[in-house]
Structures are given as C-alpha cells and as structure tokens.
Amino acid sequence: MKFAVAEETTENTAATELATSAILPREDGVEFNLDRDSDDTTFMTGSLSDSAPVPTMWSDDIGPSLVPVLARGKGTLTKPEYSVLMKSIFGTENSNTDGTIDTGSDTVTIVMKTGGDPTAGQLVYFPDADSGAGFVSRVVSVTTGTSFDIWPALPDTPSEDDEFLCGTNWQLASSDHPSFTAWGYFDGPKRIRYTGCKTISWEATFEVSASVPMDFVCRALSPLYDYTAQGVTPTVDRTTTPLRCLGIDIYSLLSATATGTPTTTETILSAPDFDVAVGDKILIDVGSDVWETVAISAVSGDAQSNITLTHAAVSVAASADDTVYVQSLQCAQQGDSVTVTLEVETDFQRCMGSTYGKVAQEQVSRTVTIAKTPYFKSWQDFYMRDSVKASALMIVLGDTENNIFAVYVPNSVNTEVSMTNDLLMKLDVTSRGVVDSVLGNDHEIVAAAF
C-alpha cells in the first residue's frame, strides 16, 4: 500500500498528487473509514419482508488515520513528509531562512548578521550553543531584519558568525486551517481518495528507548474509490533514522521569586510550589536582560517552604524579589513516558444541494494536553495543581542537523494528579496547555523540525 497527501487550494476540490506527496507510515499504519448511512424504506404491503435501504450521506468520521508516522527531522526532503498533516491541525506552517549572529547579541537578544527571517512564536535551533550540544528556544519578538528576542535564554552569550536555524515550524491558528487530499493505493490497481480532509488529532508519545510515534486522525468531506493506478513515482526519505528517546533534551522551566540576601553562589527561593534537585539549573538575570544559566550543586528545603540553592557562580547576584527560573532536568519529574496531544474539534457545514451533504468543516475548539508518569518524590505536582502554577515543557529529540524534532508548551497547568501502586510509586499527571502569558492566543504549543 502507498499513501500520499497534498494541500488543497480549494476545500474539497482534489489537489494534484506530486512525487513529494508521499508519506511513509508504519506497516499496517493507515486506517480508512468508509462508513455510510442508509435509510430503510418500509411499506404497508401485508408482508414482513424488508425492502432494500437507500444509501445516503457518508458518516461524519470518514477519512484516513495514520497510526503511526515516526518522528524525524527535515531529512532529505524540503519539508518533513508529515508537514501537510501538521499544518492542517496547527493551522500555520513557517519555513523561514537560516542566518548568522552578529556582535552585540546576548543570551536573549539575537542580532542578525546575515540571512534570517524568524516569526514570533516559532522555535529556533542554535547548533553552536551549550558547548556544541545545540539549544532550542522560542522567538518572542522580532525587529524585522535586525534582531529577535528569545526565551528560554541561551546558556551562554553567542559568538559572531554562530548559526541559527529556523527550520520548519507549525504554529497554531484560530481559523483557515488548510484542507488536503489523501490517496491510498493498493495492488490491483485499486485507489481510494479523500477530499476536504483536515487533521483533528495529533498525538506524539515520548517513551524511554522507543521511537516516537505520531498518530494523526483525519476527517474528510467526500471519498472516492475506483481502479486507478498511481500516476507519479513517489519521492520518499528512507535514510533519515527515526528519532529515539535515549539521551533527549527534556526539561520543565518554572519561575520563582528570590528572597533574603542572595549571593553570586547562593539564592533563596521564596516558598515555591515545586521542588528543586541537585543537577537542575538556575537562570539569573545579571543585568541588561542578560541571563546566566548555572548548575545547582546543593539544595536545602522543600516545596512551599523557602528553598536555599547553592550553585555555580554568576557574575551578578540576584536581588530580593527578582524573578528567577529553575530548569528542572531530572527524569524523575517526567517519568518513563510523556504524551503530548493536540485535538481540534470540527463541525460540518451541511448543504442540501451538496452531493455529499457537506461543503466544509470548520475547527471550533482545541485542547493541548500532556500526560506523564513521574516517580513520586514529593507533593510538587499536587501543589502545582492546587495553586494552578504553570510551567513550560521543552522536548528536543536529536542533535544532528536535518534530524531534529522539537515540541514546546510554554504555559501548562496540572489538571489531574493521582497516585499509583506501581512498585516504584508513580504519579499519573495530566496537564493542559493554556493561553500563553507572553504571546497570548494561538501560542499554547509549537512544534518544529530542523
């Protein structure tokens, strides 16, 4: 079986299939729904026999579902193979120009030297940051052609001529989500084609030692099945290795208020709702919006009491009442599995004059959820649920250009927390991405491939 998708210019008008429209799902990884309603016709004939029903409208949930496509970076193609599916559910896709960094840049403000046209809200990859390991951050504002501000802050001040990569980004929109045509080809030749498709659910599961499956559920307006051979030779990427959850970069970013009399090597947090562990990092503004990120070497205190942190030296100590950030790097706070889901509810515009009974489908609501299974080390997740304390989640897979995938949820709150009787004592935590406090609506989540 071969599968392909292409964005439509006009909703429910079949797009032209291209060689680059092909997608490589896993074996047995595509489900086709062709359910159709029927009306019974019964007459008073003096007989108990059934009359033949009349086929009517196609079911509201017709369409293809891909379970799963494995997460990869841009690979050998111009865009990742799954880009049309992502654009349909997120609403916006940006493939912006890479660039280099000029002098005068700091850990938050990036002055552009050559190239570069980032968009506010997108993710950017800095391959030279963090001792060569690379760093992903989000653009929060842009001065066109001159500079852009990012958050989280870079771990070190970048150097002149360092690169930044804009990649392919998928950002949320509240209207005009694009539709697409989907094709499935079977031996024979036998073809199925759906038009007016939109992705209504995207789910990515990050689990220790496993590739990352991305499940796409799609709804269509109209189907066609016939005996037509594929008219193009698919161009596919069989060389880019699916990314695996081993050694990935995953962390939560939490804000706190400094108290007491901080020094360059000691900062006291004022009764935060979260715990801090040795190995986490603290971000301190040392002046002129330059943030220094240093490792924490000792911790005294627990959540909801003052926590004293001993850390590597920063150039300027925080002041009392300053906002500082803790970058929680401990796997114990995420567990062995994290699932990120974006669901968009759609409603159909129905029309009696339409052959298929529907002329369009519109997205009417969306939900971003994060489900994780952290090990029980403290009451942190319960405290954060009770106080509606928000945190940011960054997930980065891969560190090789053309095979990096990242997801960032800037503002999530715990909605459900429960304990299990697992041997290692775990929690089941469900969080919801909410409107971003910095950029506002349509920024609850962003995903990117580099």
Short mmCIF file of C-alpha atoms in Angstrom, two decimals:
data_model
loop_
_atom_site.label_atom_id
_atom_site.label_comp_id
_atom_site.label_asym_id
_atom_site.label_seq_id
_atom_site.Cartn_x
_atom_site.Cartn_y
_atom_site.Cartn_z
CA MET A 1 0.00 0.00 0.00
CA LYS A 2 1.18 3.53 -0.82
CA PHE A 3 -0.13 6.69 0.83
CA ALA A 4 0.10 10.37 -0.09
CA VAL A 5 -1.36 13.76 0.85
CA ALA A 6 -1.35 17.19 -0.78
CA GLU A 7 -2.72 20.52 0.38
CA GLU A 8 -5.84 21.73 -1.43
CA THR A 9 -6.19 25.18 -2.96
CA THR A 10 -9.99 24.99 -2.65
CA GLU A 11 -11.51 22.91 0.13
CA ASN A 12 -12.99 19.64 -1.15
CA THR A 13 -11.52 20.11 -4.64
CA ALA A 14 -8.94 17.40 -5.26
CA ALA A 15 -5.33 18.60 -5.25
CA THR A 16 -2.78 17.35 -7.74
CA GLU A 17 -0.68 14.50 -6.40
CA LEU A 18 3.05 15.15 -6.62
CA ALA A 19 6.01 12.83 -6.24
CA THR A 20 6.81 14.60 -2.95
CA SER A 21 3.28 13.98 -1.60
CA ALA A 22 4.24 10.51 -0.36
CA ILE A 23 4.24 9.57 3.33
CA LEU A 24 5.91 6.52 4.86
CA PRO A 25 3.60 5.23 7.60
CA ARG A 26 4.47 2.17 9.61
CA GLU A 27 3.36 -1.21 8.32
CA ASP A 28 -0.43 -1.56 8.71
CA GLY A 29 -0.31 2.04 9.90
CA VAL A 30 -3.19 3.56 7.92
CA GLU A 31 -6.87 3.09 8.70
CA PHE A 32 -9.53 4.04 6.15
CA ASN A 33 -13.06 4.84 7.31
CA LEU A 34 -15.72 4.50 4.59
CA ASP A 35 -18.85 4.25 6.73
CA ARG A 36 -22.05 5.39 5.07
CA ASP A 37 -25.57 5.88 6.41
CA SER A 38 -28.62 4.25 4.87
CA ASP A 39 -32.37 4.87 5.10
CA ASP A 40 -34.76 1.98 5.43
CA THR A 41 -37.78 2.01 3.14
CA THR A 42 -40.78 0.26 4.65
CA PHE A 43 -44.21 -0.05 3.12
CA MET A 44 -47.60 -1.38 4.26
CA THR A 45 -47.71 -4.33 1.89
CA GLY A 46 -49.08 -7.02 4.16
CA SER A 47 -45.63 -8.64 4.22
CA LEU A 48 -42.92 -8.73 6.88
CA SER A 49 -40.14 -8.66 4.29
CA ASP A 50 -37.53 -5.91 4.40
CA SER A 51 -37.26 -3.56 1.43
CA ALA A 52 -33.80 -2.59 0.20
CA PRO A 53 -32.43 0.51 2.03
CA VAL A 54 -31.30 3.63 0.23
CA PRO A 55 -27.66 4.77 0.72
CA THR A 56 -27.47 8.34 1.97
CA MET A 57 -24.75 10.61 3.44
CA TRP A 58 -21.26 9.48 4.29
CA SER A 59 -20.56 9.23 8.01
CA ASP A 60 -19.14 12.29 9.76
CA ASP A 61 -15.98 10.41 10.73
CA ILE A 62 -14.94 9.17 7.29
CA GLY A 63 -11.30 9.75 6.44
CA PRO A 64 -7.83 8.30 6.88
CA SER A 65 -5.95 7.88 10.16
CA LEU A 66 -2.20 7.31 10.27
CA VAL A 67 -1.13 5.25 13.28
CA PRO A 68 1.74 5.99 13.45
CA VAL A 69 4.20 8.11 11.49
CA LEU A 70 7.58 8.11 13.24
CA ALA A 71 9.05 11.46 14.27
CA ARG A 72 12.04 12.57 12.24
CA GLY A 73 13.69 15.87 11.39
CA LYS A 74 13.59 17.58 7.98
CA GLY A 75 15.60 14.74 6.50
CA THR A 76 16.47 14.68 2.80
CA LEU A 77 13.28 16.46 1.68
CA THR A 78 12.50 20.18 1.56
CA LYS A 79 9.93 19.62 4.32
CA PRO A 80 9.22 16.62 6.53
CA GLU A 81 6.89 14.09 4.90
CA TYR A 82 4.21 14.71 7.54
CA SER A 83 4.20 18.51 7.08
CA VAL A 84 0.77 18.75 5.41
CA LEU A 85 -0.85 16.79 8.26
CA MET A 86 0.82 19.05 10.84
CA LYS A 87 -0.13 22.24 9.02
CA SER A 88 -3.76 21.12 8.84
CA ILE A 89 -4.16 20.72 12.61
CA PHE A 90 -1.88 23.53 13.78
CA GLY A 91 -3.10 25.94 11.11
CA THR A 92 0.18 27.67 10.18
CA GLU A 93 3.48 26.46 8.78
CA ASN A 94 6.65 28.55 8.58
CA SER A 95 9.79 27.53 6.72
CA ASN A 96 11.98 30.55 7.32
CA THR A 97 15.53 31.42 6.33
CA ASP A 98 18.51 30.44 8.48
CA GLY A 99 21.05 33.07 9.44
CA THR A 100 24.17 34.02 11.38
CA ILE A 101 24.60 36.02 14.57
CA ASP A 102 26.24 39.44 14.79
CA THR A 103 28.19 41.14 17.57
CA GLY A 104 26.09 42.84 20.23
CA SER A 105 23.98 39.74 20.81
CA ASP A 106 23.35 38.44 24.32
CA THR A 107 21.56 35.43 25.77
CA VAL A 108 18.10 36.85 24.97
CA THR A 109 18.51 39.35 22.10
CA ILE A 110 19.95 37.88 18.89
CA VAL A 111 21.33 40.45 16.45
CA MET A 112 21.22 39.08 12.89
CA LYS A 113 24.27 39.44 10.67
CA THR A 114 23.31 37.54 7.53
CA GLY A 115 20.03 35.93 6.49
CA GLY A 116 17.29 35.10 8.92
CA ASP A 117 13.58 35.96 8.95
CA PRO A 118 12.14 34.30 12.06
CA THR A 119 8.50 34.65 13.08
CA ALA A 120 7.31 35.40 16.62
CA GLY A 121 6.29 32.17 18.32
CA GLN A 122 8.45 29.81 16.29
CA LEU A 123 11.33 27.68 17.58
CA VAL A 124 14.93 28.34 16.54
CA TYR A 125 17.88 25.96 16.85
CA PHE A 126 21.33 27.23 17.84
CA PRO A 127 23.82 24.47 16.89
CA ASP A 128 26.82 26.23 18.48
CA ALA A 129 25.20 26.82 21.89
CA ASP A 130 25.84 24.90 25.08
CA SER A 131 29.37 23.69 24.30
CA GLY A 132 28.39 22.42 20.88
CA ALA A 133 25.40 20.36 22.04
CA GLY A 134 22.89 22.75 20.49
CA PHE A 135 19.96 24.62 22.05
CA VAL A 136 16.35 25.21 21.03
CA SER A 137 14.48 28.34 22.07
CA ARG A 138 11.32 30.22 21.07
CA VAL A 139 11.17 33.61 19.36
CA VAL A 140 9.08 36.01 21.45
CA SER A 141 9.51 39.21 19.39
CA VAL A 142 11.12 40.31 16.13
CA THR A 143 12.62 43.58 14.94
CA THR A 144 12.39 42.92 11.20
CA GLY A 145 15.75 42.49 9.53
CA THR A 146 17.64 43.48 12.66
CA SER A 147 17.19 41.26 15.71
CA PHE A 148 14.85 38.97 17.61
CA ASP A 149 14.33 38.11 21.26
CA ILE A 150 14.11 34.53 22.52
CA TRP A 151 13.06 32.62 25.62
CA PRO A 152 14.34 30.43 27.26
CA ALA A 153 17.64 32.28 27.34
CA LEU A 154 20.73 30.78 25.74
CA PRO A 155 23.08 29.14 28.25
CA ASP A 156 25.98 31.32 27.03
CA THR A 157 26.40 34.53 25.07
CA PRO A 158 26.69 33.56 21.37
CA SER A 159 29.70 34.46 19.24
CA GLU A 160 29.81 36.38 15.99
CA ASP A 161 29.06 34.16 12.95
CA ASP A 162 27.39 31.47 15.06
CA GLU A 163 24.46 29.99 13.15
CA PHE A 164 20.78 29.89 13.97
CA LEU A 165 18.41 27.56 12.12
CA CYS A 166 14.75 28.45 11.62
CA GLY A 167 13.67 25.02 10.35
CA THR A 168 10.05 24.15 9.57
CA ASN A 169 7.65 25.26 12.30
CA TRP A 170 3.98 24.54 12.94
CA GLN A 171 2.16 27.21 14.90
CA LEU A 172 -1.46 27.45 15.99
CA ALA A 173 -4.15 29.43 14.19
CA SER A 174 -7.77 30.00 15.13
CA SER A 175 -9.16 29.99 11.59
CA ASP A 176 -8.45 28.97 7.98
CA HIS A 177 -6.89 25.59 8.72
CA PRO A 178 -5.93 24.16 5.33
CA SER A 179 -7.60 21.07 3.92
CA PHE A 180 -5.85 18.34 1.95
CA THR A 181 -6.45 15.44 -0.40
CA ALA A 182 -5.34 11.97 0.67
CA TRP A 183 -4.69 8.97 -1.56
CA GLY A 184 -4.24 5.30 -0.77
CA TYR A 185 -3.09 2.85 -3.45
CA PHE A 186 -3.40 -0.92 -3.26
CA ASP A 187 -2.36 -3.76 -5.56
CA GLY A 188 -4.65 -4.20 -8.48
CA PRO A 189 -4.58 -1.24 -9.10
CA LYS A 190 -7.12 -0.05 -6.54
CA ARG A 191 -7.30 3.53 -5.29
CA ILE A 192 -9.08 5.38 -2.51
CA ARG A 193 -9.15 9.17 -2.48
CA TYR A 194 -10.48 11.53 0.17
CA THR A 195 -11.01 15.25 -0.43
CA GLY A 196 -11.68 18.02 2.07
CA CYS A 197 -9.53 16.30 4.72
CA LYS A 198 -8.50 18.02 7.94
CA THR A 199 -6.42 16.64 10.79
CA ILE A 200 -8.42 16.64 14.02
CA SER A 201 -5.93 14.92 16.36
CA TRP A 202 -2.14 14.73 16.63
CA GLU A 203 -0.55 12.69 19.38
CA ALA A 204 3.16 12.13 19.98
CA THR A 205 4.39 9.68 22.63
CA PHE A 206 7.90 10.01 24.03
CA GLU A 207 8.86 6.80 25.80
CA VAL A 208 12.22 5.58 27.05
CA SER A 209 14.19 3.62 24.44
CA ALA A 210 11.45 3.81 21.80
CA SER A 211 10.97 5.63 18.54
CA VAL A 212 8.41 8.44 18.77
CA PRO A 213 5.08 7.54 17.14
CA MET A 214 2.95 10.42 15.90
CA ASP A 215 -0.68 9.45 15.39
CA PHE A 216 -2.83 11.55 13.04
CA VAL A 217 -6.62 11.24 12.93
CA CYS A 218 -8.26 12.95 9.95
CA ARG A 219 -11.80 13.69 8.79
CA ALA A 220 -12.83 14.10 5.17
CA LEU A 221 -15.80 15.57 3.32
CA SER A 222 -16.03 13.12 0.43
CA PRO A 223 -14.50 9.78 -0.63
CA LEU A 224 -13.88 8.12 -3.97
CA TYR A 225 -12.81 4.55 -4.62
CA ASP A 226 -12.03 3.22 -8.06
CA TYR A 227 -9.50 1.30 -10.14
CA THR A 228 -6.80 3.87 -10.91
CA ALA A 229 -3.05 3.34 -10.78
CA GLN A 230 -0.78 5.89 -9.09
CA GLY A 231 0.31 8.42 -11.69
CA VAL A 232 3.56 9.53 -10.05
CA THR A 233 6.67 7.83 -8.75
CA PRO A 234 6.85 8.70 -5.04
CA THR A 235 9.91 10.53 -3.70
CA VAL A 236 10.49 9.22 -0.20
CA ASP A 237 13.13 9.59 2.51
CA ARG A 238 14.28 6.15 3.60
CA THR A 239 17.63 7.26 5.01
CA THR A 240 16.76 9.61 7.88
CA THR A 241 16.65 7.48 11.02
CA PRO A 242 13.54 7.79 13.21
CA LEU A 243 14.43 9.56 16.46
CA ARG A 244 14.50 7.59 19.71
CA CYS A 245 14.03 8.63 23.33
CA LEU A 246 17.57 8.00 24.53
CA GLY A 247 19.59 11.00 25.66
CA ILE A 248 16.96 13.51 24.51
CA ASP A 249 16.78 17.02 25.93
CA ILE A 250 13.62 17.37 28.04
CA TYR A 251 13.04 19.83 30.84
CA SER A 252 10.44 21.90 32.66
CA LEU A 253 11.01 25.61 33.27
CA LEU A 254 9.49 27.08 36.43
CA SER A 255 9.54 30.62 37.78
CA ALA A 256 10.23 31.61 41.40
CA THR A 257 10.94 34.73 43.46
CA ALA A 258 14.28 35.30 45.16
CA THR A 259 14.25 36.32 48.81
CA GLY A 260 16.70 37.17 51.58
CA THR A 261 20.16 38.36 50.56
CA PRO A 262 21.28 36.34 47.51
CA THR A 263 24.97 36.00 46.68
CA THR A 264 26.67 35.00 43.46
CA THR A 265 26.73 31.37 44.63
CA GLU A 266 23.56 31.14 46.75
CA THR A 267 19.97 32.04 46.00
CA ILE A 268 16.95 31.50 48.27
CA LEU A 269 13.58 30.86 46.60
CA SER A 270 10.53 32.23 48.38
CA ALA A 271 8.29 29.22 49.14
CA PRO A 272 7.87 27.86 45.59
CA ASP A 273 5.24 25.22 44.79
CA PHE A 274 7.88 22.96 43.28
CA ASP A 275 10.96 21.07 44.45
CA VAL A 276 14.49 21.52 43.19
CA ALA A 277 17.10 18.79 42.79
CA VAL A 278 20.88 18.75 42.52
CA GLY A 279 21.67 18.80 38.81
CA ASP A 280 18.89 21.23 37.96
CA LYS A 281 19.91 24.68 36.69
CA ILE A 282 19.01 28.19 37.80
CA LEU A 283 18.61 31.15 35.41
CA ILE A 284 19.50 34.56 36.88
CA ASP A 285 19.24 37.97 35.17
CA VAL A 286 22.66 39.54 35.71
CA GLY A 287 21.72 42.88 34.13
CA SER A 288 20.69 44.36 30.78
CA ASP A 289 18.44 41.35 30.23
CA VAL A 290 21.44 39.01 30.11
CA TRP A 291 20.65 35.70 31.79
CA GLU A 292 23.26 33.34 33.14
CA THR A 293 22.42 29.64 33.46
CA VAL A 294 24.39 27.67 36.05
CA ALA A 295 24.16 24.24 37.66
CA ILE A 296 22.76 23.72 41.16
CA SER A 297 25.09 21.77 43.45
CA ALA A 298 23.19 21.70 46.75
CA VAL A 299 19.56 22.09 47.84
CA SER A 300 18.09 22.74 51.28
CA GLY A 301 14.32 22.87 51.78
CA ASP A 302 11.15 21.54 50.19
CA ALA A 303 8.23 22.91 48.21
CA GLN A 304 6.05 25.52 49.94
CA SER A 305 8.92 26.50 52.23
CA ASN A 306 11.94 28.61 51.40
CA ILE A 307 14.49 26.63 49.37
CA THR A 308 18.17 27.52 49.55
CA LEU A 309 20.15 26.76 46.40
CA THR A 310 23.91 26.58 46.15
CA HIS A 311 25.04 26.95 42.56
CA ALA A 312 27.98 27.78 40.32
CA ALA A 313 28.97 31.41 40.48
CA VAL A 314 27.16 34.03 38.41
CA SER A 315 28.68 37.41 37.61
CA VAL A 316 25.97 39.38 39.45
CA ALA A 317 23.81 38.07 42.29
CA ALA A 318 20.03 38.19 42.10
CA SER A 319 18.22 40.73 44.26
CA ALA A 320 15.38 40.04 46.67
CA ASP A 321 12.03 39.93 44.82
CA ASP A 322 13.74 39.23 41.48
CA THR A 323 12.16 36.56 39.29
CA VAL A 324 14.50 33.65 38.71
CA TYR A 325 13.87 30.39 36.86
CA VAL A 326 14.67 26.78 37.61
CA GLN A 327 15.32 24.45 34.71
CA SER A 328 14.25 21.06 36.03
CA LEU A 329 16.30 18.42 34.24
CA GLN A 330 15.55 15.40 36.38
CA CYS A 331 14.00 12.44 34.55
CA ALA A 332 12.20 11.56 37.78
CA GLN A 333 9.95 14.58 37.24
CA GLN A 334 8.84 13.29 33.83
CA GLY A 335 8.87 9.52 34.30
CA ASP A 336 9.35 6.97 31.54
CA SER A 337 6.65 8.33 29.23
CA VAL A 338 5.32 11.71 28.11
CA THR A 339 2.44 12.02 25.65
CA VAL A 340 1.59 15.34 24.01
CA THR A 341 -1.79 15.63 22.28
CA LEU A 342 -3.33 18.39 20.19
CA GLU A 343 -7.03 17.83 19.49
CA VAL A 344 -9.20 20.11 17.36
CA GLU A 345 -12.95 19.65 17.31
CA THR A 346 -14.57 20.30 13.96
CA ASP A 347 -18.15 20.88 12.84
CA PHE A 348 -19.52 20.42 9.36
CA GLN A 349 -21.32 22.94 7.19
CA ARG A 350 -24.14 20.88 5.71
CA CYS A 351 -25.96 21.68 2.49
CA MET A 352 -28.98 20.03 0.84
CA GLY A 353 -27.61 20.97 -2.57
CA SER A 354 -24.29 19.24 -2.00
CA THR A 355 -23.67 15.79 -3.48
CA TYR A 356 -22.13 14.59 -0.24
CA GLY A 357 -24.31 16.65 2.13
CA LYS A 358 -21.33 18.71 3.37
CA VAL A 359 -19.47 21.63 1.84
CA ALA A 360 -16.88 22.43 4.55
CA GLN A 361 -15.69 21.62 8.03
CA GLU A 362 -14.56 24.23 10.50
CA GLN A 363 -12.41 23.91 13.61
CA VAL A 364 -14.47 25.10 16.60
CA SER A 365 -12.26 24.34 19.63
CA ARG A 366 -8.89 22.85 20.54
CA THR A 367 -7.19 21.25 23.51
CA VAL A 368 -3.50 20.72 24.27
CA THR A 369 -2.82 18.01 26.87
CA ILE A 370 0.33 16.49 28.34
CA ALA A 371 0.21 13.15 30.12
CA LYS A 372 3.24 11.98 32.08
CA THR A 373 4.14 9.41 34.74
CA PRO A 374 6.71 10.93 37.11
CA TYR A 375 8.15 8.98 40.00
CA PHE A 376 6.74 10.05 43.34
CA LYS A 377 9.47 12.12 45.01
CA SER A 378 7.39 14.90 46.53
CA TRP A 379 3.97 16.58 46.56
CA GLN A 380 5.09 19.00 43.86
CA ASP A 381 2.54 18.05 41.19
CA PHE A 382 -0.31 18.21 43.71
CA TYR A 383 0.82 21.63 44.95
CA MET A 384 1.12 22.92 41.39
CA ARG A 385 -2.36 21.63 40.58
CA ASP A 386 -3.89 23.25 43.66
CA SER A 387 -2.24 26.63 43.06
CA VAL A 388 -2.61 26.49 39.24
CA LYS A 389 1.11 27.08 38.99
CA ALA A 390 2.20 27.00 35.35
CA SER A 391 5.37 25.51 33.90
CA ALA A 392 6.93 25.29 30.45
CA LEU A 393 7.85 21.98 28.80
CA MET A 394 10.59 21.65 26.19
CA ILE A 395 11.27 18.37 24.36
CA VAL A 396 14.11 18.14 21.85
CA LEU A 397 14.99 14.93 20.01
CA GLY A 398 18.26 14.63 18.12
CA ASP A 399 21.31 16.85 17.81
CA THR A 400 22.21 16.35 14.14
CA GLU A 401 21.15 18.96 11.64
CA ASN A 402 18.31 17.73 9.37
CA ASN A 403 17.22 15.23 12.01
CA ILE A 404 15.99 17.27 15.00
CA PHE A 405 12.39 17.43 16.20
CA ALA A 406 11.18 19.73 18.99
CA VAL A 407 7.96 20.48 20.87
CA TYR A 408 7.47 23.40 23.25
CA VAL A 409 4.49 24.08 25.51
CA PRO A 410 5.15 27.49 27.14
CA ASN A 411 2.35 27.54 29.70
CA SER A 412 0.83 24.33 31.07
CA VAL A 413 -1.10 23.71 34.28
CA ASN A 414 -1.81 20.43 36.06
CA THR A 415 -5.47 19.44 35.88
CA GLU A 416 -5.40 15.84 37.18
CA VAL A 417 -2.91 14.19 39.54
CA SER A 418 -3.28 10.73 41.07
CA MET A 419 -1.01 8.18 42.74
CA THR A 420 -0.47 4.61 41.59
CA ASN A 421 0.59 1.44 43.35
CA ASP A 422 3.47 0.90 40.96
CA LEU A 423 6.50 -0.77 42.55
CA LEU A 424 8.48 2.45 42.16
CA MET A 425 5.50 4.58 43.20
CA LYS A 426 4.48 6.79 40.31
CA LEU A 427 2.00 9.57 39.65
CA ASP A 428 -0.36 9.95 36.73
CA VAL A 429 -0.29 13.62 35.81
CA THR A 430 -2.40 15.30 33.14
CA SER A 431 -1.64 18.90 32.23
CA ARG A 432 -3.32 21.29 29.83
CA GLY A 433 -1.64 23.91 27.68
CA VAL A 434 -3.33 27.28 28.22
CA VAL A 435 -3.10 30.73 26.65
CA ASP A 436 0.50 31.94 26.70
CA SER A 437 1.23 34.74 29.18
CA VAL A 438 3.81 36.28 26.82
CA LEU A 439 2.43 35.97 23.28
CA GLY A 440 -1.24 35.39 24.07
CA ASN A 441 -3.67 33.35 21.98
CA ASP A 442 -2.55 30.76 19.41
CA HIS A 443 0.70 30.00 21.22
CA GLU A 444 -0.23 27.12 23.51
CA ILE A 445 2.11 24.79 21.63
CA VAL A 446 4.61 24.90 18.78
CA ALA A 447 6.45 22.07 17.02
CA ALA A 448 9.42 22.22 14.68
CA ALA A 449 11.76 20.11 12.58
CA PHE A 450 15.35 21.13 11.86
#
